[in-house]
Every structure is written in structure tokens, then in C-alpha cells.
XYZ file of N, CA, C and O in Angstrom:
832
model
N 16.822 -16.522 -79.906
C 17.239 -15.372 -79.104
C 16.049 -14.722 -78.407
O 16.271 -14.145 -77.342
N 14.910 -14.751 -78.856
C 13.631 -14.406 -78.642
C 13.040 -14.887 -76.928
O 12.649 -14.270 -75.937
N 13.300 -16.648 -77.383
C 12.923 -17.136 -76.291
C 13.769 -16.947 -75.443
O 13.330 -17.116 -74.305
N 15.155 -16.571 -75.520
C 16.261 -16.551 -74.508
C 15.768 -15.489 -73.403
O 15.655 -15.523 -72.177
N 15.502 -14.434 -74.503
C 15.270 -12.763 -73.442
C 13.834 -12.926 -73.166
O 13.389 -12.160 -72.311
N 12.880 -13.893 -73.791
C 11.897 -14.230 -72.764
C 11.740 -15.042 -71.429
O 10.904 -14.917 -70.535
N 13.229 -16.270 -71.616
C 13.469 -16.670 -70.339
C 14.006 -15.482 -69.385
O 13.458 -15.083 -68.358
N 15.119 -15.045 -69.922
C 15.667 -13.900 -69.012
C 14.692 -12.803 -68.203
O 14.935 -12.160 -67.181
N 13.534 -12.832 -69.022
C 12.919 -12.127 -68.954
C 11.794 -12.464 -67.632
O 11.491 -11.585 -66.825
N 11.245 -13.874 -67.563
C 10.949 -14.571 -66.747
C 12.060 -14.719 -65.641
O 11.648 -15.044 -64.528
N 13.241 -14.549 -65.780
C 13.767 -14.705 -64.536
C 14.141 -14.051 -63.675
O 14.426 -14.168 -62.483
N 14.102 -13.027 -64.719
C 14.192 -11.575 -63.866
C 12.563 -10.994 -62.897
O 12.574 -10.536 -61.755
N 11.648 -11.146 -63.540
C 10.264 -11.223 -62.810
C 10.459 -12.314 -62.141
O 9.357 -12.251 -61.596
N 10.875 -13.192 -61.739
C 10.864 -14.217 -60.666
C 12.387 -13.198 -59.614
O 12.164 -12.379 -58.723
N 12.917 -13.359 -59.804
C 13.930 -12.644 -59.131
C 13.709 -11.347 -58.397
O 14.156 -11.154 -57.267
N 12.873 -10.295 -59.203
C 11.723 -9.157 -58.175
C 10.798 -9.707 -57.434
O 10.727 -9.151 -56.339
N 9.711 -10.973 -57.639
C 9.364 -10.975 -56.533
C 9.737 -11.600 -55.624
O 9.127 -11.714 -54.561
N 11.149 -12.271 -55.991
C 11.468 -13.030 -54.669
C 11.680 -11.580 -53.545
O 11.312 -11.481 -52.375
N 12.566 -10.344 -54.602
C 13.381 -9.373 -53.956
C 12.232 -8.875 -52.736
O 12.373 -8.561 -51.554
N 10.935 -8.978 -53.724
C 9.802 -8.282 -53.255
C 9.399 -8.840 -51.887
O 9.501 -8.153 -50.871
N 8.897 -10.213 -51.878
C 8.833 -10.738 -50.298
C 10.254 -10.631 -49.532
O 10.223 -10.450 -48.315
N 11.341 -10.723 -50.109
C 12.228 -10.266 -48.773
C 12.276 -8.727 -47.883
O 12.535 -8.414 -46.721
N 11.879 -8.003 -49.111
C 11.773 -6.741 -48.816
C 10.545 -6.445 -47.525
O 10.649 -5.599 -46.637
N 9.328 -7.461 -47.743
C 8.361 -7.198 -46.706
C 8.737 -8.092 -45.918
O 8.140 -7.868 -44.866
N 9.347 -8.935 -45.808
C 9.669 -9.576 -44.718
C 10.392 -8.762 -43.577
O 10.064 -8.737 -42.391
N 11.667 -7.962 -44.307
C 12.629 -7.651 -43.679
C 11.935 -6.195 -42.996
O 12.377 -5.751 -41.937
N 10.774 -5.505 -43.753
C 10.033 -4.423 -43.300
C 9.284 -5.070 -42.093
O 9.322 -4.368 -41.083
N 8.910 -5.726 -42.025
C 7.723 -6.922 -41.066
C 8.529 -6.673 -39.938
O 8.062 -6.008 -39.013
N 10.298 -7.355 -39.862
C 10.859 -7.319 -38.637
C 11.258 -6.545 -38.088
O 11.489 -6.551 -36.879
N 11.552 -5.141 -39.332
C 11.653 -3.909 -38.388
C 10.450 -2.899 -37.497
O 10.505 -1.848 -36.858
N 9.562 -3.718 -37.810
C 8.286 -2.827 -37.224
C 8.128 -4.044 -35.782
O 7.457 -3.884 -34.763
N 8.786 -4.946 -36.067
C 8.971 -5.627 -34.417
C 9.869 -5.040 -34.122
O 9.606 -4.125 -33.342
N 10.986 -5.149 -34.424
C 12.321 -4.344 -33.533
C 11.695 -3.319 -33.202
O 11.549 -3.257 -31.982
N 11.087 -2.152 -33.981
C 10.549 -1.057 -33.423
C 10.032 -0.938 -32.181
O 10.340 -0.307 -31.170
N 8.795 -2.024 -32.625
C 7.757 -2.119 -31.162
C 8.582 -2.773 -29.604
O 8.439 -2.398 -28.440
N 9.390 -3.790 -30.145
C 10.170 -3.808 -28.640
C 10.794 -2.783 -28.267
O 10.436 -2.275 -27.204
N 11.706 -2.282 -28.886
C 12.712 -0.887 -28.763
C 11.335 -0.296 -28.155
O 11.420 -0.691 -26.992
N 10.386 0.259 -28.226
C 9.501 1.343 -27.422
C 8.856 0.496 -26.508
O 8.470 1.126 -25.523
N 8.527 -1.026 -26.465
C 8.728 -1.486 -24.931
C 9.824 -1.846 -24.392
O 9.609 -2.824 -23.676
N 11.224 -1.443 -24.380
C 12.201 -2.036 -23.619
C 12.192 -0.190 -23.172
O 12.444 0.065 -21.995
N 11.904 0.999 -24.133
C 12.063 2.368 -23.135
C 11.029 2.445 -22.150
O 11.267 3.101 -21.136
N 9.708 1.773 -22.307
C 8.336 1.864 -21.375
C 9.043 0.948 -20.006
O 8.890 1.472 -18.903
N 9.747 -0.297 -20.057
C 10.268 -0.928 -18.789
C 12.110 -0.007 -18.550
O 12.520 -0.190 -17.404
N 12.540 0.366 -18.937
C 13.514 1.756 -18.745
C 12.625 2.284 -17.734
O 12.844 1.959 -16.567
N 11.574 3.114 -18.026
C 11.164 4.435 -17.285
C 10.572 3.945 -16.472
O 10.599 4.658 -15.469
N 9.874 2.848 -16.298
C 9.096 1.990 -14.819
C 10.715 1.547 -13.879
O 10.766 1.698 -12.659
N 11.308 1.282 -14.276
C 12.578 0.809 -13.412
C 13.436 2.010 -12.703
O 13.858 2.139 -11.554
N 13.525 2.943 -14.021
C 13.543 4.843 -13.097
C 13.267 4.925 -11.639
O 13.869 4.989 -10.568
N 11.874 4.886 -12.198
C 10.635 5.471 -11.396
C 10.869 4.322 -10.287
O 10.835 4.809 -9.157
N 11.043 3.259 -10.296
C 11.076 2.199 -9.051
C 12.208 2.663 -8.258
O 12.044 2.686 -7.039
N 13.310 3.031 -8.729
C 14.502 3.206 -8.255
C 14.597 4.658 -7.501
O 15.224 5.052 -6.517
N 13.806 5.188 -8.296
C 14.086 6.665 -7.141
C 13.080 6.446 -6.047
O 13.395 7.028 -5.009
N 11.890 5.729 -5.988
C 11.170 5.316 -5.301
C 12.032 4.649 -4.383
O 11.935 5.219 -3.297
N 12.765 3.777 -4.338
C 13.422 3.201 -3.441
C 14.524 3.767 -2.928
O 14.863 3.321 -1.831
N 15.328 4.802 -3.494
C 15.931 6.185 -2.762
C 14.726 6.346 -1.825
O 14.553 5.512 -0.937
N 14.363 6.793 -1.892
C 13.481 8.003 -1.336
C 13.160 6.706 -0.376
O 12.666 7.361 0.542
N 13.102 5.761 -0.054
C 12.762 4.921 1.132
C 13.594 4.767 2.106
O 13.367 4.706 3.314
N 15.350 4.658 1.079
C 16.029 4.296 1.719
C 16.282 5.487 2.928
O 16.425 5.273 4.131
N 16.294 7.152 2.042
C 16.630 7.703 2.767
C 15.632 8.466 4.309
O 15.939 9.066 5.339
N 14.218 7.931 3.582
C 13.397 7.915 4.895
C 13.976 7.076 6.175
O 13.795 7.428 7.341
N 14.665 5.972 5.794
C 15.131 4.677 6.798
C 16.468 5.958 7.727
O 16.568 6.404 8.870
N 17.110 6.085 6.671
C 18.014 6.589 7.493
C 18.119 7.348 8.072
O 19.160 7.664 8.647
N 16.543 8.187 8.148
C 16.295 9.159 8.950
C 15.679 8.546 10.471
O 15.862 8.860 11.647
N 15.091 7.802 9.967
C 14.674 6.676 11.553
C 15.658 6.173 12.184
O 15.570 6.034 13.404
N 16.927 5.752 11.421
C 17.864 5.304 12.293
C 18.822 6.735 12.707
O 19.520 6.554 13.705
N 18.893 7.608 12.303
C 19.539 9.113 13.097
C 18.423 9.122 14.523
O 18.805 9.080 15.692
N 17.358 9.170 14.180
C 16.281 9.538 15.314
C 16.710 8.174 16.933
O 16.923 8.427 18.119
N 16.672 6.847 16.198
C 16.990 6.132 17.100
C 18.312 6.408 17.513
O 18.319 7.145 18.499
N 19.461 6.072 17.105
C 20.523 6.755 17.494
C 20.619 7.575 18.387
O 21.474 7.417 19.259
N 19.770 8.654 18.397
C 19.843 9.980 19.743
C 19.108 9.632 20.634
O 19.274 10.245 21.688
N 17.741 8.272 20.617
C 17.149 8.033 21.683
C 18.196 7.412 22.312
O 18.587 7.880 23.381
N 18.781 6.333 21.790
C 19.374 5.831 22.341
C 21.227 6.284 22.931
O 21.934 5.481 23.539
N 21.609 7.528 22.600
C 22.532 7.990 23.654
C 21.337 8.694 24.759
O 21.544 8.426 25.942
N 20.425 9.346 24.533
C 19.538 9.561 25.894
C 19.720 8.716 26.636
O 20.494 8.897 27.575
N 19.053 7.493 26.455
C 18.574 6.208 27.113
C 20.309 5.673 28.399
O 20.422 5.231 29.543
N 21.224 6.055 27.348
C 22.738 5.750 27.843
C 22.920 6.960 28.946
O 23.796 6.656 29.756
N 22.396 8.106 29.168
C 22.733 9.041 29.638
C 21.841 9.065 30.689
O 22.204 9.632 31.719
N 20.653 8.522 30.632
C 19.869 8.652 32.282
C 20.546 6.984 32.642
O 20.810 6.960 33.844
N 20.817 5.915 32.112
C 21.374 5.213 32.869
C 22.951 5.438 33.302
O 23.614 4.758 34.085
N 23.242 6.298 32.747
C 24.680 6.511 33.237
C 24.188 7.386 35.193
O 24.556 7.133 36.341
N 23.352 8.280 34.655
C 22.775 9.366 35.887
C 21.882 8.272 36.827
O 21.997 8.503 38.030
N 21.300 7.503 36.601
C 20.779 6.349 37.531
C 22.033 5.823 37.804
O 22.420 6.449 38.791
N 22.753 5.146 37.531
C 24.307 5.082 37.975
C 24.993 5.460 39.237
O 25.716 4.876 40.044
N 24.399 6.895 39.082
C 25.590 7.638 39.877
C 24.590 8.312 41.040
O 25.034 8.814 42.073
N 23.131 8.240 40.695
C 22.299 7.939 41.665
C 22.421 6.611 42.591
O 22.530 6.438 43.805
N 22.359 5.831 41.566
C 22.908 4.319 42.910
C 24.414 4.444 43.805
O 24.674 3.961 44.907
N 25.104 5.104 43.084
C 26.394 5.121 44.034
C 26.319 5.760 45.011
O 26.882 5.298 46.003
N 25.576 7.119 45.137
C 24.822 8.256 46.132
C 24.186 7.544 47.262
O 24.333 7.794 48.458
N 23.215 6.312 46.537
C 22.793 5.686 47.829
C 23.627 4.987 48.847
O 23.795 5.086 50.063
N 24.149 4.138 47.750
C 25.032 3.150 48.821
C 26.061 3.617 49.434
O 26.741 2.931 50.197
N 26.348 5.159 49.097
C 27.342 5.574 50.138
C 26.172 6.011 50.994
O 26.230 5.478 52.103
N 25.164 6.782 50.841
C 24.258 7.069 51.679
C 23.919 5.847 53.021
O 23.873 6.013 54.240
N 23.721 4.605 52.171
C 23.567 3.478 53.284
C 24.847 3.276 54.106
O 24.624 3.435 55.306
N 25.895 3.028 53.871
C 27.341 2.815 54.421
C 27.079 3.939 55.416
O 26.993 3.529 56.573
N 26.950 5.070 55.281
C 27.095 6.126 56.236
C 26.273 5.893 57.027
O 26.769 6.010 58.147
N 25.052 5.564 57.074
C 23.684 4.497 58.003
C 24.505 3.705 58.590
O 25.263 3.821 59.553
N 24.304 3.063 58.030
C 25.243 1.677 58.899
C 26.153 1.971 60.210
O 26.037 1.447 61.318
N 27.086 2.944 59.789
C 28.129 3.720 60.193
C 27.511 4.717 61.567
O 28.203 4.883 62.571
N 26.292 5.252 61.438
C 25.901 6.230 62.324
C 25.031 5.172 63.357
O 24.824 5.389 64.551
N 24.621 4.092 62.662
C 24.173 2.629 63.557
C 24.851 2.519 64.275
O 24.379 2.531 65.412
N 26.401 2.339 64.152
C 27.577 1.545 65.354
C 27.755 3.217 66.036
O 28.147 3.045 67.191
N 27.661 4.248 65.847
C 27.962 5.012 66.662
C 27.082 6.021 67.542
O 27.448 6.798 68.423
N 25.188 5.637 66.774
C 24.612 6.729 67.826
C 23.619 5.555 67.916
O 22.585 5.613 67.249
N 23.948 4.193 68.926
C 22.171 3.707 68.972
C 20.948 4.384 69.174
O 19.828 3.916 68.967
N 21.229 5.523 69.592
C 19.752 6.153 69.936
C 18.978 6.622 69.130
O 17.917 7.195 69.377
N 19.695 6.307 67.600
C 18.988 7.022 66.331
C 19.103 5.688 65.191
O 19.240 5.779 63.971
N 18.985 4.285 66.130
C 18.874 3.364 65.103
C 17.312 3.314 65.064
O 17.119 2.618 64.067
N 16.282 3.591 65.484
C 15.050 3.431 64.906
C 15.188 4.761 63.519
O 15.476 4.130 62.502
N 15.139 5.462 63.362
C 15.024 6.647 62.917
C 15.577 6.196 61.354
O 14.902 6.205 60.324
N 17.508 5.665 61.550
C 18.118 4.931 60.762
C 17.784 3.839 60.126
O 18.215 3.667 58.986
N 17.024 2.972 60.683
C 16.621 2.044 60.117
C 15.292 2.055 58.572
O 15.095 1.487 57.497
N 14.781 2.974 59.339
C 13.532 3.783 58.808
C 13.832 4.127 57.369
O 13.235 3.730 56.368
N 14.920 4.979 57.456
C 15.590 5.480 56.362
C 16.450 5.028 55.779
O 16.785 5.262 54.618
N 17.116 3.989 56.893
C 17.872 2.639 55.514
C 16.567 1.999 54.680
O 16.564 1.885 53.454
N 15.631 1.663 55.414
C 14.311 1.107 54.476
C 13.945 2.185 53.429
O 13.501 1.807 52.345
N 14.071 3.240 53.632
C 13.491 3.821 52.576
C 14.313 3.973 51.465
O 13.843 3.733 50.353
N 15.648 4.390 51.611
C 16.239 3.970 50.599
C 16.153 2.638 50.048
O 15.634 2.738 48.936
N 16.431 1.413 50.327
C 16.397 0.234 50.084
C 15.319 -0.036 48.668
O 15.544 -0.683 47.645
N 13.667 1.003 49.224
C 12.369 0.955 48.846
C 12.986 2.108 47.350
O 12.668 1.890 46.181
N 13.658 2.983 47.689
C 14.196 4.098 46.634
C 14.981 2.579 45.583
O 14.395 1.813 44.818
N 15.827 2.604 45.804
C 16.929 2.037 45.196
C 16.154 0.784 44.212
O 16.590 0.605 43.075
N 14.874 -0.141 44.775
C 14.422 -1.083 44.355
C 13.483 -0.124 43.034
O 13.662 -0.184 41.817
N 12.883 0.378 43.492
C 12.358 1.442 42.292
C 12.622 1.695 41.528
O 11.972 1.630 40.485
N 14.119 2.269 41.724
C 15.533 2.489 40.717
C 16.062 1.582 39.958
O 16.499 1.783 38.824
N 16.044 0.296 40.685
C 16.093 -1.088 40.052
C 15.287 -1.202 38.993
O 15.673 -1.342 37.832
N 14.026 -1.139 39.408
C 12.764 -1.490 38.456
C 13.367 -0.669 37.141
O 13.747 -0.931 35.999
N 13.183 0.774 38.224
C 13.214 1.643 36.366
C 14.277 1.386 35.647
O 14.355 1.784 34.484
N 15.276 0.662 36.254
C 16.494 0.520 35.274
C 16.372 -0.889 34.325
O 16.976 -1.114 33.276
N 15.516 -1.657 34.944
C 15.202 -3.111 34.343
C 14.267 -3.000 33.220
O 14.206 -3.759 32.253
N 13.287 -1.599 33.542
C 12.476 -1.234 32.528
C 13.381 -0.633 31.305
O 13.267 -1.186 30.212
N 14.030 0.173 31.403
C 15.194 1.183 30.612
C 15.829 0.165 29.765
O 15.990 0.291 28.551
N 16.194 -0.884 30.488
C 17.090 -1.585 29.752
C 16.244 -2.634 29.028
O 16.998 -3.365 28.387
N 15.020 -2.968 28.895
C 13.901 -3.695 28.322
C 13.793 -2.877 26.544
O 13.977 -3.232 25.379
N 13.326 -1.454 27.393
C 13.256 -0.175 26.174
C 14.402 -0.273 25.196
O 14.234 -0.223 23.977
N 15.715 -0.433 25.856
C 17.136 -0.557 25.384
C 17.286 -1.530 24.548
O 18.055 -1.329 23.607
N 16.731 -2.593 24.634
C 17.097 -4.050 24.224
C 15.916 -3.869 22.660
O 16.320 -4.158 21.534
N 14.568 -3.385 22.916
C 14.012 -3.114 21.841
C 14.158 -2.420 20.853
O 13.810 -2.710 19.708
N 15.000 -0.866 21.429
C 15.500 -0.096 20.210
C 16.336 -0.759 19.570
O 16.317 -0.666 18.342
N 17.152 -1.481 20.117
C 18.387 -2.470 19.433
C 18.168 -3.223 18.731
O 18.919 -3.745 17.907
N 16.825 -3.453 18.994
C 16.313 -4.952 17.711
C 15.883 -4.315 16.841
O 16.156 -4.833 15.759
N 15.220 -3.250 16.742
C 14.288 -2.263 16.180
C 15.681 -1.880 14.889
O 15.702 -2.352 13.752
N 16.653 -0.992 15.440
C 17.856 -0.575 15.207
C 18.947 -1.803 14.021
O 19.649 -1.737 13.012
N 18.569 -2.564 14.772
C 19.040 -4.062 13.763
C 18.705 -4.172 12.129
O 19.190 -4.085 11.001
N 16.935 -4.549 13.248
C 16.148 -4.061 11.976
C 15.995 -3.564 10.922
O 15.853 -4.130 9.838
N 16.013 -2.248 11.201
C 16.684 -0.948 9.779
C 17.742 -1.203 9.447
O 18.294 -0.724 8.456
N 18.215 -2.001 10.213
C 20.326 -2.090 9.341
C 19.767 -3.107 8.412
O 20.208 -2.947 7.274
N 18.919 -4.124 8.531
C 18.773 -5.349 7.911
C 17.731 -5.105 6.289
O 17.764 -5.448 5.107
N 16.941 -4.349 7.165
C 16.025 -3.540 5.565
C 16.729 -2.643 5.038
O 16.347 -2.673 3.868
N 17.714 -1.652 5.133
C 18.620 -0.814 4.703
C 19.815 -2.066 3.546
O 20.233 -1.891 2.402
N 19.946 -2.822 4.170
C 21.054 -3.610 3.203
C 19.871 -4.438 2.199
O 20.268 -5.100 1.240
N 18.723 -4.351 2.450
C 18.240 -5.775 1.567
C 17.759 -4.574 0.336
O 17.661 -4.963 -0.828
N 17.531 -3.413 0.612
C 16.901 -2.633 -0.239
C 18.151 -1.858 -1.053
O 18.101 -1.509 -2.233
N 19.409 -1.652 -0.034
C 20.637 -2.020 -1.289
C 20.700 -2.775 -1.965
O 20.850 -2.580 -3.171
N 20.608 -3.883 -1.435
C 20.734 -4.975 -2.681
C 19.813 -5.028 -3.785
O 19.999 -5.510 -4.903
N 18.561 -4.332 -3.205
C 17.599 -4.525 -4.365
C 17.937 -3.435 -5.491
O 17.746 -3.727 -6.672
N 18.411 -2.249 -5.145
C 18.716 -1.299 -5.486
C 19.821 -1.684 -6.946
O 19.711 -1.557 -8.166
N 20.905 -2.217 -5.978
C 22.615 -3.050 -7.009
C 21.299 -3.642 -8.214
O 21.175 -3.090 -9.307
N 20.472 -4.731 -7.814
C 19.825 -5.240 -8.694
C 19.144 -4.354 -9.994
O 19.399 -4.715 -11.143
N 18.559 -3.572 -9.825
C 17.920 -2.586 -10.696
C 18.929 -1.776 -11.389
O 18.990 -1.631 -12.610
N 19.512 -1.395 -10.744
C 20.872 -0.966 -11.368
C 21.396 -1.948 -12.859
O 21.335 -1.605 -14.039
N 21.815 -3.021 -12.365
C 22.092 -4.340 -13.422
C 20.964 -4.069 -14.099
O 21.111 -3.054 -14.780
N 19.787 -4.605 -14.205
C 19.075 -4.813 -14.672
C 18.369 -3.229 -15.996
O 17.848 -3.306 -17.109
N 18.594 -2.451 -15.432
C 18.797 -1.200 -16.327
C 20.645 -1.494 -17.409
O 20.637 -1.630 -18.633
N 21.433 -1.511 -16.901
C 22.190 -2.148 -17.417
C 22.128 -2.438 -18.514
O 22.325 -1.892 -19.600
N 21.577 -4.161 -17.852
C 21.473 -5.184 -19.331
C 20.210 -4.756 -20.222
O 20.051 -5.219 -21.351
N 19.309 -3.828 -19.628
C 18.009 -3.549 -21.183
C 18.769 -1.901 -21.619
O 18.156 -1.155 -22.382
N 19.886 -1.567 -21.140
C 20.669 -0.362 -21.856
C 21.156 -1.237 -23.348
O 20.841 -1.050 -24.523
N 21.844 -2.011 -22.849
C 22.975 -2.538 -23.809
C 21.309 -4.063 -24.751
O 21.127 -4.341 -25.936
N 20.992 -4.279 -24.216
C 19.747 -4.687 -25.385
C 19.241 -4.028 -26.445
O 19.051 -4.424 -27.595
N 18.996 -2.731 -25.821
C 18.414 -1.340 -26.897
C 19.695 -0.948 -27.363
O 19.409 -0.316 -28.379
N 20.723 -0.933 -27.271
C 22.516 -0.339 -27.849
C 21.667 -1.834 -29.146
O 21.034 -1.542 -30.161
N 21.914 -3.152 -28.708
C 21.703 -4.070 -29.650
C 20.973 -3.666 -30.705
O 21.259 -3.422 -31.877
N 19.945 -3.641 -30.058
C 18.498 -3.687 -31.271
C 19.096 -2.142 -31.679
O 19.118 -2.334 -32.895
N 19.537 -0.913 -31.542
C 19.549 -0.156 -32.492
C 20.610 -0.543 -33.477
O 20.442 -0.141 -34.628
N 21.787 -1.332 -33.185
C 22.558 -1.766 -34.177
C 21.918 -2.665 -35.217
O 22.285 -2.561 -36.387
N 20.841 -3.678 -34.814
C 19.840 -4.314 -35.524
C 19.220 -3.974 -36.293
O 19.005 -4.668 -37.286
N 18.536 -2.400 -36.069
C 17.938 -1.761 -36.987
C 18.510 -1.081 -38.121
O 18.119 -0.982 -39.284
N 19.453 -0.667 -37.564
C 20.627 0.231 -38.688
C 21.512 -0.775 -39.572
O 22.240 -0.473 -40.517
N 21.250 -2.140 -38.988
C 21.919 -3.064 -39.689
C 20.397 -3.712 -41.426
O 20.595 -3.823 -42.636
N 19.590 -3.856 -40.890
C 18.318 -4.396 -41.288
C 17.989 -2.873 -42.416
O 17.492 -2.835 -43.542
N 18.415 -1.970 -41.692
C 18.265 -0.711 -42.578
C 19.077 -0.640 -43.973
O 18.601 -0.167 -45.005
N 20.117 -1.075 -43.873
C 21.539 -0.825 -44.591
C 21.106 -2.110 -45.298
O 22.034 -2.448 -46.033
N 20.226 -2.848 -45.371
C 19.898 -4.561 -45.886
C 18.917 -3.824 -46.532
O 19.253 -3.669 -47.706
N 17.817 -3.284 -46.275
C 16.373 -2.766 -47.402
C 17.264 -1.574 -48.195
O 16.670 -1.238 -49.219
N 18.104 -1.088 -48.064
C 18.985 -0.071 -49.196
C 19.602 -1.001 -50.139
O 19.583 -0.936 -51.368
N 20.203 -1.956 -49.318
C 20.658 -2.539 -50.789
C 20.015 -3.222 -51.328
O 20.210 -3.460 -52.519
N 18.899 -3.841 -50.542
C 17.987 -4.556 -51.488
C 17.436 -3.432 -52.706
O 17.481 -3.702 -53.906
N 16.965 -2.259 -52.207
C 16.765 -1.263 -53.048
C 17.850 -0.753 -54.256
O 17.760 -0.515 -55.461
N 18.514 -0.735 -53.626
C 19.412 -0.359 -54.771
C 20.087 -1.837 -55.908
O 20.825 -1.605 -56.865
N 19.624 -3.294 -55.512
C 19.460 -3.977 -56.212
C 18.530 -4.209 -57.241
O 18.855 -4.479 -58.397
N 17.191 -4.090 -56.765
C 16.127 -3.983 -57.614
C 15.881 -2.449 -58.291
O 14.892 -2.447 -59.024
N 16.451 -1.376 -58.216
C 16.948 -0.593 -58.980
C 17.904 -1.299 -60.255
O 17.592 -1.418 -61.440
N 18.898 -1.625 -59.713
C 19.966 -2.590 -60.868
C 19.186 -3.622 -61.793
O 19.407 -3.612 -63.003
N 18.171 -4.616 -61.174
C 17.452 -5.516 -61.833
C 16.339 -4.718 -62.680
O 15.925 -5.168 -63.748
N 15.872 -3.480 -62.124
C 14.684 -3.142 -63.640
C 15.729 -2.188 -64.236
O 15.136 -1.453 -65.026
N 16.833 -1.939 -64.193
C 17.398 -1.341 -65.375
C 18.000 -2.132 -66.112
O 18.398 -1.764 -67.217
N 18.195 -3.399 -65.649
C 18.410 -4.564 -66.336
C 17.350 -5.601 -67.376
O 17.553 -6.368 -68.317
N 16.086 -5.109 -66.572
C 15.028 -5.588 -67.135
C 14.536 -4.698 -68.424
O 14.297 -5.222 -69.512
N 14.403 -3.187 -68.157
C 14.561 -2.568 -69.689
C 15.547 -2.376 -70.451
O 15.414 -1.808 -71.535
N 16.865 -2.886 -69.936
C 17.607 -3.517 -71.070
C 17.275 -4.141 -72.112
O 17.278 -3.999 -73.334
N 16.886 -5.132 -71.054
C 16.781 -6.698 -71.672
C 15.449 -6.185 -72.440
O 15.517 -6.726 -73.544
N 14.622 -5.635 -72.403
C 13.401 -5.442 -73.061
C 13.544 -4.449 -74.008
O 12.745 -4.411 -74.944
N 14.704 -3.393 -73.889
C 15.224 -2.558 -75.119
C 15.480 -3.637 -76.385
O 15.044 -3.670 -77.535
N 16.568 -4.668 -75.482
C 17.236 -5.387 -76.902
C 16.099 -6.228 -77.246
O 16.240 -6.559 -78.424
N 15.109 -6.691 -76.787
C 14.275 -7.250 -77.477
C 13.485 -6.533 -78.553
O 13.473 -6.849 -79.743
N 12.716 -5.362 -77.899
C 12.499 -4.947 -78.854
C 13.093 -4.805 -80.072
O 12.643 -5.279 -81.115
N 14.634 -3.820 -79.912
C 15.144 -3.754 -81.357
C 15.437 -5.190 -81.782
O 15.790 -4.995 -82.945
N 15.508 -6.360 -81.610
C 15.642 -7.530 -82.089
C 14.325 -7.542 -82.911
O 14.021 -8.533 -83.576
């Protein structure tokens, strides 16, 4: 009986320190879970910080495209008024023409001043060929911002997700921990059970 509760006795000291390295093992992995959990909040608050950063771009953009926008009803509004300047002329010329077939004695004079309009109107040309050059660039320009405005949404949707999925990682790992937690209690409260088992077993020896 002696040797029995000295085996028991041995097996129970083999049985604490197994308890014993699981216990540091399982301490070992919560001080990793830890340390990721406080780098998955350090890439949290850099992804924040990126994201309002990229607000704050987007809504600079959309202040450039309000600004273009009003150049460009300007731009629509002196060519509408160059417009209606060209129609001014060419009735202006028709009426030339017109005072040609009826006063020859004022076709030098007329002619003069059909040329000068002609010289007006080509000017008018120009500046309108220029206008519409200006026109054609705000538009690409204008494109432009529509095209960086959607790619920086998208980047935006992305970060979004991506906060997301390291939300619900850290939801994980705290269930991990509280799980790993609830594992070193009962290990504890096992090896509680095993040395009151062990001065049992060492009560009845003694009185044996």
C-alpha cells in the first residue's frame, strides 16, 4: 500500500508538471494574442488617419470641380455673346451688300467696311477657336477629377473593408483570449483539485 501511494504519489507530481508546462505554454500564447491585439489597434488608427486623409482630398477635389464648373458656364456664356456678335455682323454685311446694289457711289467706302468686318469677324473666329481649345481642356481637366474622384472612392470602399475585416479579427482574438482565459482557470482550479488530492494522498500515507 506504501508503494501504491508512492506511485500515486509519483503520478500525481508527474501530472503537475505536465499541468505546469501547459499552464506556461498557454500564458506564452496569450502574451502573443496580446501583442497582436495592440498591433492590429496600431494598424486600426493608421487606416483612421489614412481615411480621413483621403476625405479631406476628396473633398478638396470637389471643390476644384465646383470652381471648374462656373468657369466653364462663363466660357458657355461669352460664346453664346460671341454668337450673337457674329449674327450682328452678318446682318451688318447683308445690309452692305444691300446698300452696294443701291448706292454705287458708296461702294468704295462699303467695301472698306465690308473688309473690316470680315478682318472683325476673323478675329472673332480666332478668339472663338481659342475659347473652344480652353473649352476642350477644362473638359479633359474636368474628366480628370471625375476619374481621380471615383478611383479614390474606390480606394476609400477599400479601407472601409479592410477596417472591417481587422474589426472582426480583434472581435476574434478577444474571443480567443477570454476563451484561453477560461482554459488557465480551469487549469487552475484543476491543480487546486490535484494538490488537495496530493495531501490526501499524503494524509493517508502518513496515518498508514
Amino acid at each position: 500500500m506504501l508503494e501504491q501511494c508512492i506511485a500515486e504519489e509519483d503520478q500525481l507530481f508527474k501530472e503537475q508538471e505536465h499541468c505546469r508546462d501547459e499552464l506556461a505554454s498557454l500564458a506564452r500564447l496569450t502574451q502573443i494574442k496580446a501583442d497582436e491585439r495592440e498591433q492590429k489597434s496600431k494598424d486600426f488608427l493608421k487606416a483612421q488617419l489614412k481615411l480621413h486623409n483621403i476625405i479631406k482630398e476628396i473633398k478638396t477635389k470637389e471643390f476644384e470641380i465646383r470652381e471648374y464648373k462656373k468657369k466653364k458656364k462663363e466660357i458657355q456664356r461669352q460664346l453664346k455673346g460671341f454668337a450673337k456678335m457674329y449674327d450682328v455682323i452678318r446682318n451688318e454685311r447683308n445690309k452692305c451688300v444691300n446698300l452696294v446694289h443701291t448706292a454705287r457711289q458708296k461702294t468704295t467706302e462699303i467695301k472698306e467696311r465690308v473688309k473690316m468686318l470680315e478682318n472683325e469677324m476673323e478675329i472673332l473666329r480666332d478668339n472663338v477657336i481659342v475659347k473652344e481649345r480652353k473649352l476642350q481642356k477644362h473638359l479633359l481637366k474636368h474628366s480628370n477629377n471625375i476619374a481621380i474622384k471615383d478611383s479614390i472612392q474606390s480606394d476609400v470602399c477599400k479601407v472601409i473593408a479592410t477596417l472591417q475585416e481587422m474589426k472582426e479579427k480583434r472581435e476574434q482574438q478577444l474571443l480567443d483570449v477570454d476563451r484561453l482565459t477560461n482554459m488557465i482557470t480551469h487549469i487552475e482550479e484543476e491543480m487546486v483539485q490535484l494538490r488537495k488530492k496530493y495531501e490526501r494522498a499524503v494524509l493517508r500515507r502518513n496515518e498508514r
